[in-house]
Structures are given as C-alpha cells and as structure tokens.
Amino acid sequence: MNAPRNWGVRIAGTGSAVPERRMTNADFTAILDTSDEWILQRTGISERRIADPNAESTFNLSRDALQRALDAAGMKGSELDLVIVGTLTSEMPCPSTAVRVAAAVGAVPAGAFDISAACCGFVYAMNVAETMVRSGRAKAVGVIGAETLSRVTDYTDRTCSILFGDGAGAAVLVRDEDPALGCIHQSMQADGSRWESLYLPVLPRDVPESDLQSTVRLGCLRMNGREVFKFAVTKFREVIEESLAATRLSANDLSQVICHQSNIRIIEAARERIGLDPEKVYVNIDRYGNTSAASVGICLDELTRAGKLTPGLPFMMVAFGGGLTWASSVWSTRGA
Ligand code: COA
C-alpha cells in the first residue's frame, strides 16, 4: 500500500444483481392474512426478488454485482486491492463473503472483509472505502451491499415478511488526481441501546424481555414496525439536513438523494419535509422491496446506467437500519 496523500476518488463503475424469482403481493395472500392493497398502500411494494436457495446466495449475487461494476469500469479484478461487502446475511461467519467474492473476481491477494451495519451496510462500506482510497492506502476498492434476507425471514410474520427482498449492488472506487472529487461529507452513527427494535436472534437468550410474550422464530428477523417507522421518518430528515448543512448545499443543488428503500411512506415523509423535488429521490422499492444493505447500491447502479446522476452535480446516499444505525455520504462528481 502506498504512502498517504490526499487523492480524489471516483466511482469508476457500478453493477447490481437480483434473483430471477419474483414474489408478488398476490403470492403473500396465499400464505398470509394480507392483501395487495394493504401492502402497496402501507409500503409501496408490489414485488420483491427471492433467491433460489439451491442456486443463488449472498456470495454469488455479490460476485455478479461486482463483476458487472468491474466490466462497467473496464477493469479487471486483479486491479482491486480491497473488497468490502456490507451484509447481514453472509452465508458463514467464517470466511467472510468478501474473501470469496475477491477470489471469484480474480482479486487475490486483495484485502477483503464484511461490514455488519444492517441496512446501512453499503453506505458504511462506501465511506470506509472512500477514506482508504483518499488516504492513498488503497488504489481501487470493490464495494458491495448484498443480502439474501429471504433466508432470515419468518414467512408467518405478516408485518415483517412482506417488506424484504434479496439482491446486491456494487461500485468500484478508484483514485483520481483531482482531490475535489469524491466524498465531501460522510457520517456513520449508531445507537445500540435501541437494538430491540430490529434484531435477529440466534439463541433463546438473545430474545429481549420486551419480546418474551411474542412468538419469536430463532434465526429470523424481528421488528417493531411502528418504532422503526417513527425512528426512520425523523432520522432520514435529520441526516439529510445535517449533511446539507455540513456541505453548505441546498437540497436542490443535488442531482439525487439516494435513500435506503425501506418504505415509500418513510421516503416520501422525508422528501416532503425537506422540500425535495420528487424526481431527485429515486424509488425502486415497488420492484425489489427492502433489500437492506443492497438497496442503496442497487439504486446507485440503476441511476448510473440510466444517466440520471448529472455529471458535475453532487449526490447524496442516506440509510438507516438495525442497530440502530444511520449514515450518509455526499459525493462530488466530475462535470461532463
Ligand atoms: N397485511 C394486513 N394487515 C397487516 C399486515 C399485513 N401484511 N401487517 C400488519 N398488519 C396489521 C397489524 O396487525 C395492525 O392490525 P391491528 O390494528 O388489528 O393490530 C394494522 O395492520 C396496523 O399495524 P401497524 O404496525 O400500525 O401498521 P403500519 O402502518 O405501521 O405498517 C409497517 C407496518 C411494518 C409497514 C410499518 O410500520 C413500517 O414500514 N415500519 C418500518 C419498517 C422498516 O422500515 N423496517 C426496515 C428498517 S431498515
């Protein structure tokens, strides 16, 4: 690794991968007491992608997303010196998903590790990767947010199960001679005293007292939907406003605010309070549901491929999730 110097950082390419299988709201009505109208109105979700447990995994979705990002960048895996995967659904605690992805794209002996920050995984990973490239400690980093939440979803819990989907989003970050390029503001925060709002118990002892009266399925996500909703509506607005104040930008100076796709009502509430134009807040939750750490990465890839990130204008990524965690990342980009 090279001596520290203040480099600029550029997103050289993005990619994403989602499972083949679509699970529609109508599919849920066959297994749960729910309806298409309820799900659509309360969440904005029409369908989500669900991994085939025999053929699709966090590992291979991550690998495919990163390979597409490398292809878009015109780079080889061997040019990466670090791979970071944000996920809460790594197949195994050891090895990490990142080491297998790095090997699969030909990046050995790049450093590789997973970040566990729930739905903030991609934004946390982008912030860490950007800092590594900016400081000169890394030349090129593959960043991935990926989940197979279907593996940890209790399909008898109608509040939780209808929300989640599987997928992966990736970006390749490279150094640039212009230090003005890259992340101009980042935040990564957490409040672990509120973990009971959204957690994934492994052993009976993990179940908090507040949940002892409920039916809890070990190995599956548990969520207090109303608590998370209240937290998210306030936090989204606060994080966006803090990031705007820190960068002295106004909301409409940004080409996009890329929000974690948690619930359309949460995104809309923040958008309206801040006064952002609807076309500046990308939404794909209708097609993918909440893909946790993957959601911001998938949005970033779709926006990039659709040419919706205006060259020369900054954009913001913002997320919140289990932990509770929240994070933002504001990027400046090169003009056309
Ligand atoms: N279909 C039909 N009814 C449902 C339902 C479903 N899938 N899920 C819950 N309900 C019912 C509840 O049982 C409740 O019935 P009751 O009044 O008879 O008790 C009623 O709908 C209202 O429940 P409530 O929890 O208040 O609904 P809500 O409007 O808050 O919507 C969520 C529920 C989960 C969609 C919403 O709370 C939410 O999105 N929370 C944030 C989740 C999130 O973002 N999590 C990820 C964080 S990264």
Coordinates of C-alpha atoms and ligand atoms in Angstrom, one line a residue:
M1 CA 0.0 0.0 0.0
N2 CA 1.2 3.5 -0.9
A3 CA 2.2 6.4 1.3
P4 CA -0.6 8.6 2.5
R5 CA -1.6 11.5 0.2
N6 CA -4.9 13.3 -0.3
W7 CA -6.2 11.7 -3.5
G8 CA -9.6 12.3 -5.2
V9 CA -11.9 9.4 -5.5
R10 CA -14.1 8.4 -8.4
I11 CA -16.8 5.8 -8.9
A12 CA -15.4 4.0 -12.0
G13 CA -18.3 1.6 -12.4
T14 CA -21.4 0.2 -10.8
G15 CA -23.3 -3.1 -11.0
S16 CA -26.1 -5.0 -9.5
A17 CA -27.6 -8.5 -9.4
V18 CA -31.0 -9.7 -8.3
P19 CA -32.5 -13.2 -8.2
E20 CA -34.7 -14.4 -11.0
R21 CA -37.8 -15.3 -8.9
R22 CA -40.4 -12.5 -8.3
M23 CA -42.6 -12.8 -5.3
T24 CA -45.7 -10.6 -5.8
N25 CA -48.1 -9.2 -3.2
A26 CA -50.6 -11.7 -4.5
D27 CA -48.2 -14.5 -3.6
F28 CA -48.4 -13.4 0.0
T29 CA -52.2 -13.5 0.1
A30 CA -51.9 -17.3 -0.5
I31 CA -49.9 -17.8 2.7
L32 CA -50.9 -14.8 5.0
D33 CA -53.9 -12.8 6.0
T34 CA -53.0 -9.8 3.9
S35 CA -53.9 -8.1 0.6
D36 CA -52.2 -6.4 -2.3
E37 CA -53.9 -3.1 -1.4
W38 CA -52.6 -3.2 2.2
I39 CA -49.0 -3.9 1.2
L40 CA -49.0 -1.4 -1.6
Q41 CA -50.6 1.4 0.4
R42 CA -48.5 0.9 3.6
T43 CA -45.2 0.2 2.0
G44 CA -45.1 1.0 -1.8
I45 CA -44.0 -2.6 -2.5
S46 CA -45.5 -4.6 -5.4
E47 CA -43.0 -7.4 -5.7
R48 CA -39.6 -8.4 -4.4
R49 CA -36.9 -10.9 -5.7
I50 CA -36.4 -14.1 -3.7
A51 CA -33.2 -16.2 -4.0
D52 CA -33.4 -19.8 -5.1
P53 CA -31.7 -21.4 -2.0
N54 CA -30.1 -24.0 -4.3
A55 CA -28.6 -21.6 -6.8
E56 CA -28.5 -18.1 -5.5
S57 CA -26.8 -16.7 -2.4
T58 CA -25.3 -13.6 -0.9
F59 CA -22.0 -14.7 -2.3
N60 CA -23.0 -15.2 -5.9
L61 CA -25.2 -12.1 -6.0
S62 CA -22.2 -10.1 -4.7
R63 CA -19.9 -11.7 -7.1
D64 CA -22.1 -10.9 -10.1
A65 CA -22.8 -7.3 -9.0
L66 CA -19.1 -6.7 -8.5
Q67 CA -18.1 -8.3 -11.9
R68 CA -20.7 -6.0 -13.6
A69 CA -19.2 -3.0 -11.8
L70 CA -15.7 -4.0 -13.0
D71 CA -16.9 -4.5 -16.5
A72 CA -18.6 -1.1 -16.5
A73 CA -15.3 0.4 -15.2
G74 CA -13.3 -1.5 -17.9
M75 CA -11.2 -3.0 -15.1
K76 CA -10.0 -6.5 -14.0
G77 CA -10.5 -7.9 -10.6
S78 CA -6.7 -8.1 -10.3
E79 CA -6.6 -4.3 -10.1
L80 CA -8.5 -4.2 -6.8
D81 CA -6.6 -4.1 -3.6
L82 CA -9.6 -4.2 -1.3
V83 CA -13.1 -5.7 -1.4
I84 CA -15.7 -4.8 1.2
V85 CA -19.2 -6.4 1.5
G86 CA -21.9 -4.8 3.6
T87 CA -24.3 -7.6 4.6
L88 CA -26.2 -9.1 7.5
T89 CA -26.7 -12.4 5.6
S90 CA -23.2 -13.6 4.9
E91 CA -23.5 -17.4 4.4
M92 CA -20.9 -18.2 7.0
P93 CA -19.4 -16.3 9.9
C94 CA -16.1 -17.5 8.6
P95 CA -14.9 -17.0 5.9
S96 CA -16.5 -13.6 5.1
T97 CA -18.4 -13.2 1.9
A98 CA -15.9 -10.6 0.8
V99 CA -12.9 -13.0 0.7
R100 CA -14.8 -15.4 -1.6
V101 CA -16.0 -12.6 -3.8
A102 CA -12.5 -11.3 -4.1
A103 CA -11.2 -14.7 -5.2
A104 CA -14.1 -15.2 -7.6
V105 CA -13.3 -12.0 -9.5
G106 CA -9.6 -12.6 -9.5
A107 CA -8.7 -10.0 -6.9
V108 CA -6.4 -12.3 -4.7
P109 CA -4.5 -11.1 -2.7
A110 CA -6.6 -8.0 -2.2
G111 CA -7.7 -7.4 1.4
A112 CA -11.3 -8.4 2.0
F113 CA -13.8 -8.1 4.8
D114 CA -17.5 -7.8 5.6
I115 CA -19.2 -4.9 7.4
S116 CA -22.2 -5.6 9.6
A117 CA -24.3 -2.4 9.7
A118 CA -27.7 -3.9 8.6
C119 CA -29.4 -1.6 6.1
C120 CA -26.5 0.9 6.4
G121 CA -24.0 -1.7 5.1
F122 CA -23.5 -0.2 1.6
V123 CA -23.2 3.4 2.8
Y124 CA -20.8 2.4 5.7
A125 CA -18.8 0.4 3.2
M126 CA -18.6 3.3 0.7
N127 CA -17.5 5.7 3.4
V128 CA -14.7 3.3 4.6
A129 CA -13.6 2.5 1.0
E130 CA -13.5 6.2 0.0
T131 CA -11.4 7.0 3.1
M132 CA -8.9 4.2 2.1
V133 CA -8.6 5.5 -1.4
R134 CA -8.4 9.2 -0.5
S135 CA -5.6 8.5 2.0
G136 CA -3.6 6.6 -0.5
R137 CA -3.9 3.3 1.4
A138 CA -5.8 1.7 -1.5
K139 CA -5.8 2.3 -5.2
A140 CA -9.0 0.6 -6.2
V141 CA -11.8 -0.9 -3.9
G142 CA -14.8 -3.0 -4.8
V143 CA -17.7 -2.1 -2.6
I144 CA -20.8 -4.3 -2.4
G145 CA -24.0 -4.3 -0.4
A146 CA -25.8 -7.6 -0.6
E147 CA -28.5 -9.7 1.1
T148 CA -30.5 -12.8 0.9
L149 CA -33.0 -11.7 3.5
S150 CA -35.4 -14.5 2.4
R151 CA -33.1 -16.8 4.4
V152 CA -33.8 -15.0 7.6
T153 CA -37.4 -14.0 7.1
D154 CA -40.3 -15.6 9.1
Y155 CA -43.0 -16.0 6.4
T156 CA -45.6 -16.4 9.1
D157 CA -45.0 -12.8 10.4
R158 CA -47.1 -10.6 8.1
T159 CA -45.6 -7.3 9.4
C160 CA -42.0 -8.2 8.6
S161 CA -42.1 -10.7 5.7
I162 CA -43.9 -8.6 3.2
L163 CA -41.1 -5.9 3.4
F164 CA -38.0 -7.8 2.5
G165 CA -36.3 -8.9 -0.8
D166 CA -32.9 -10.2 -2.0
G167 CA -30.2 -8.6 -4.2
A168 CA -26.8 -6.9 -4.5
G169 CA -25.4 -3.6 -5.6
A170 CA -21.7 -2.8 -6.2
A171 CA -19.4 0.1 -7.1
V172 CA -15.7 0.2 -7.9
L173 CA -13.9 3.2 -6.4
V174 CA -10.6 4.4 -7.9
R175 CA -8.2 7.2 -7.1
D176 CA -8.2 10.4 -9.1
E177 CA -5.7 13.2 -9.4
D178 CA -8.3 15.8 -8.5
P179 CA -8.7 15.8 -4.7
A180 CA -12.0 17.7 -5.0
L181 CA -13.7 14.6 -6.4
G182 CA -15.3 12.0 -4.1
C183 CA -16.9 12.1 -0.7
I184 CA -17.3 15.7 0.5
H185 CA -19.1 14.7 3.7
Q186 CA -19.8 11.4 5.4
S187 CA -21.5 10.3 8.7
M188 CA -21.7 6.9 10.3
Q189 CA -23.7 6.7 13.5
A190 CA -25.4 4.2 15.8
D191 CA -27.5 3.8 19.0
G192 CA -27.1 0.3 20.3
S193 CA -29.4 1.0 23.2
R194 CA -32.3 0.6 20.7
W195 CA -31.3 -2.7 19.2
E196 CA -34.5 -4.4 20.3
S197 CA -36.5 -2.6 17.6
L198 CA -34.9 -4.7 14.9
Y199 CA -32.8 -7.8 15.6
L200 CA -32.1 -11.3 14.5
P201 CA -32.0 -13.8 17.5
V202 CA -29.8 -16.9 17.2
L203 CA -30.2 -18.4 20.7
P204 CA -33.2 -18.2 23.1
R205 CA -31.1 -15.9 25.3
D206 CA -31.0 -13.3 22.5
V207 CA -34.7 -12.6 22.8
P208 CA -35.2 -9.4 24.9
E209 CA -37.7 -9.3 27.7
S210 CA -39.9 -7.0 25.7
D211 CA -40.4 -9.8 23.2
L212 CA -40.8 -12.8 25.5
Q213 CA -44.5 -12.8 25.2
S214 CA -44.4 -13.0 21.4
T215 CA -43.8 -15.9 19.1
V216 CA -40.2 -15.4 18.1
R217 CA -38.6 -17.6 15.5
L218 CA -34.9 -18.1 16.1
G219 CA -32.8 -17.3 13.0
C220 CA -35.4 -14.8 11.7
L221 CA -35.6 -11.0 11.8
R222 CA -37.8 -9.5 14.4
M223 CA -39.1 -6.0 14.0
N224 CA -41.1 -3.5 16.0
G225 CA -42.5 -1.8 12.8
R226 CA -44.1 1.2 14.5
E227 CA -40.9 2.0 16.5
V228 CA -38.7 1.7 13.4
F229 CA -41.1 3.7 11.3
K230 CA -41.1 6.6 13.8
F231 CA -37.3 6.5 14.1
A232 CA -36.8 6.4 10.4
V233 CA -39.0 9.3 9.5
T234 CA -37.2 11.6 12.0
K235 CA -33.7 10.2 11.3
F236 CA -33.9 10.4 7.5
R237 CA -34.9 14.1 7.7
E238 CA -32.2 14.9 10.3
V239 CA -29.4 13.1 8.5
I240 CA -30.2 14.8 5.1
E241 CA -30.5 18.2 6.8
E242 CA -27.2 17.7 8.7
S243 CA -25.4 16.6 5.5
L244 CA -26.8 19.6 3.6
A245 CA -25.7 22.0 6.4
A246 CA -22.2 20.4 6.6
T247 CA -21.7 20.8 2.8
R248 CA -23.5 24.2 2.5
L249 CA -25.6 22.7 -0.3
S250 CA -29.3 23.2 -0.7
A251 CA -31.5 20.2 -1.3
N252 CA -32.0 21.1 -5.0
D253 CA -28.2 21.5 -5.6
L254 CA -28.0 17.7 -5.6
S255 CA -28.7 15.6 -8.6
Q256 CA -30.1 12.8 -6.4
V257 CA -30.7 11.8 -2.8
I258 CA -30.4 8.1 -2.8
C259 CA -32.4 6.8 0.1
H260 CA -32.4 3.3 1.6
Q261 CA -35.6 1.7 0.2
S262 CA -37.4 0.9 3.5
N263 CA -40.9 2.1 2.9
I264 CA -42.3 4.6 0.4
R265 CA -44.1 6.4 3.2
I266 CA -40.8 6.9 5.1
I267 CA -39.0 8.2 2.0
E268 CA -42.0 10.5 1.0
A269 CA -42.3 11.9 4.5
A270 CA -38.6 13.0 4.5
R271 CA -38.8 14.2 0.9
E272 CA -41.8 16.4 1.6
R273 CA -40.3 17.9 4.9
I274 CA -37.1 18.8 3.1
G275 CA -38.8 20.1 0.0
L276 CA -37.0 17.9 -2.5
D277 CA -38.3 17.5 -6.0
P278 CA -39.8 14.0 -6.5
E279 CA -37.5 13.4 -9.5
K280 CA -34.5 13.9 -7.2
V281 CA -35.5 11.0 -5.0
Y282 CA -35.2 7.7 -6.8
V283 CA -37.6 4.9 -5.8
N284 CA -37.4 1.2 -6.8
I285 CA -39.0 -0.3 -3.7
D286 CA -42.0 -1.2 -5.8
R287 CA -39.9 -3.8 -7.7
Y288 CA -37.4 -5.0 -5.0
G289 CA -38.9 -4.3 -1.6
N290 CA -36.4 -3.6 1.2
T291 CA -33.1 -5.3 0.3
S292 CA -31.3 -3.9 3.4
A293 CA -27.6 -3.4 2.7
A294 CA -28.2 -3.9 -1.1
S295 CA -30.8 -1.2 -1.6
V296 CA -28.6 1.9 -2.0
G297 CA -26.1 0.1 -4.2
I298 CA -28.9 -1.2 -6.5
C299 CA -30.3 2.4 -6.7
L300 CA -26.9 3.8 -7.4
D301 CA -26.4 1.3 -10.3
E302 CA -29.8 1.9 -11.8
L303 CA -29.4 5.7 -11.7
T304 CA -25.9 5.5 -13.2
R305 CA -27.0 3.2 -16.0
A306 CA -30.0 5.4 -16.7
G307 CA -27.7 8.5 -16.8
K308 CA -29.7 10.1 -14.0
L309 CA -26.6 11.2 -12.0
T310 CA -25.9 14.6 -13.6
P311 CA -22.1 15.0 -14.2
G312 CA -20.7 17.8 -12.2
L313 CA -23.6 17.8 -9.6
P314 CA -23.2 16.2 -6.1
F315 CA -25.4 13.4 -4.9
M316 CA -26.2 12.0 -1.5
M317 CA -26.7 8.5 -0.2
V318 CA -28.5 8.0 3.1
A319 CA -29.6 5.0 5.1
F320 CA -30.8 3.8 8.4
G321 CA -31.3 0.3 9.8
G322 CA -30.9 -2.3 12.5
G323 CA -28.6 -1.4 15.3
L324 CA -30.0 1.1 15.2
T325 CA -27.6 2.6 12.7
W326 CA -27.7 5.6 10.3
A327 CA -25.3 7.0 7.8
S328 CA -24.9 9.4 4.9
S329 CA -22.3 10.0 2.1
V330 CA -22.3 13.1 -0.1
W331 CA -20.2 12.8 -3.3
S332 CA -19.0 15.4 -5.8
T333 CA -18.7 14.3 -9.4
R334 CA -16.7 15.4 -12.5
G335 CA -18.5 17.6 -15.0
A336 CA -19.2 16.3 -18.5
Ligands
COA1 N1 -51.4 -7.2 6.0 C1 -52.5 -6.7 6.6 N2 -52.5 -6.2 7.8 C2 -51.3 -6.1 8.5 C3 -50.1 -6.5 7.9 C4 -50.2 -7.1 6.6 N3 -49.1 -7.5 5.9 N4 -49.1 -6.3 8.7 C5 -49.6 -5.7 9.8 N5 -51.0 -5.6 9.7 C6 -52.0 -5.0 10.6 C7 -51.5 -5.0 12.0 O1 -51.7 -6.3 12.6 C8 -52.3 -4.0 12.6 O2 -53.6 -4.5 12.9 P1 -54.4 -4.2 14.3 O3 -54.6 -2.7 14.2 O4 -55.6 -5.0 14.2 O5 -53.4 -4.5 15.4 C9 -52.5 -3.0 11.5 O6 -52.2 -3.7 10.3 C10 -51.7 -1.8 11.6 O7 -50.4 -2.2 12.0 P2 -49.2 -1.2 12.1 O8 -48.0 -1.9 12.5 O9 -49.5 0.1 12.8 O10 -49.0 -0.8 10.5 P3 -48.1 0.3 9.9 O11 -49.0 1.3 9.2 O12 -47.1 0.8 10.9 O13 -47.3 -0.5 8.8 C11 -45.1 -1.5 8.6 C12 -46.5 -1.6 9.2 C13 -44.2 -2.6 9.0 C14 -45.3 -1.5 7.1 C15 -44.5 -0.1 9.0 O14 -44.6 0.0 10.4 C16 -43.1 0.1 8.6 O15 -42.8 0.2 7.4 N6 -42.2 0.2 9.6 C17 -40.8 0.4 9.2 C18 -40.2 -0.9 8.8 C19 -38.8 -0.7 8.2 O16 -38.5 0.2 7.5 N7 -38.0 -1.7 8.5 C20 -36.7 -1.9 8.0 C21 -35.8 -0.9 8.6 S1 -34.3 -0.9 7.7

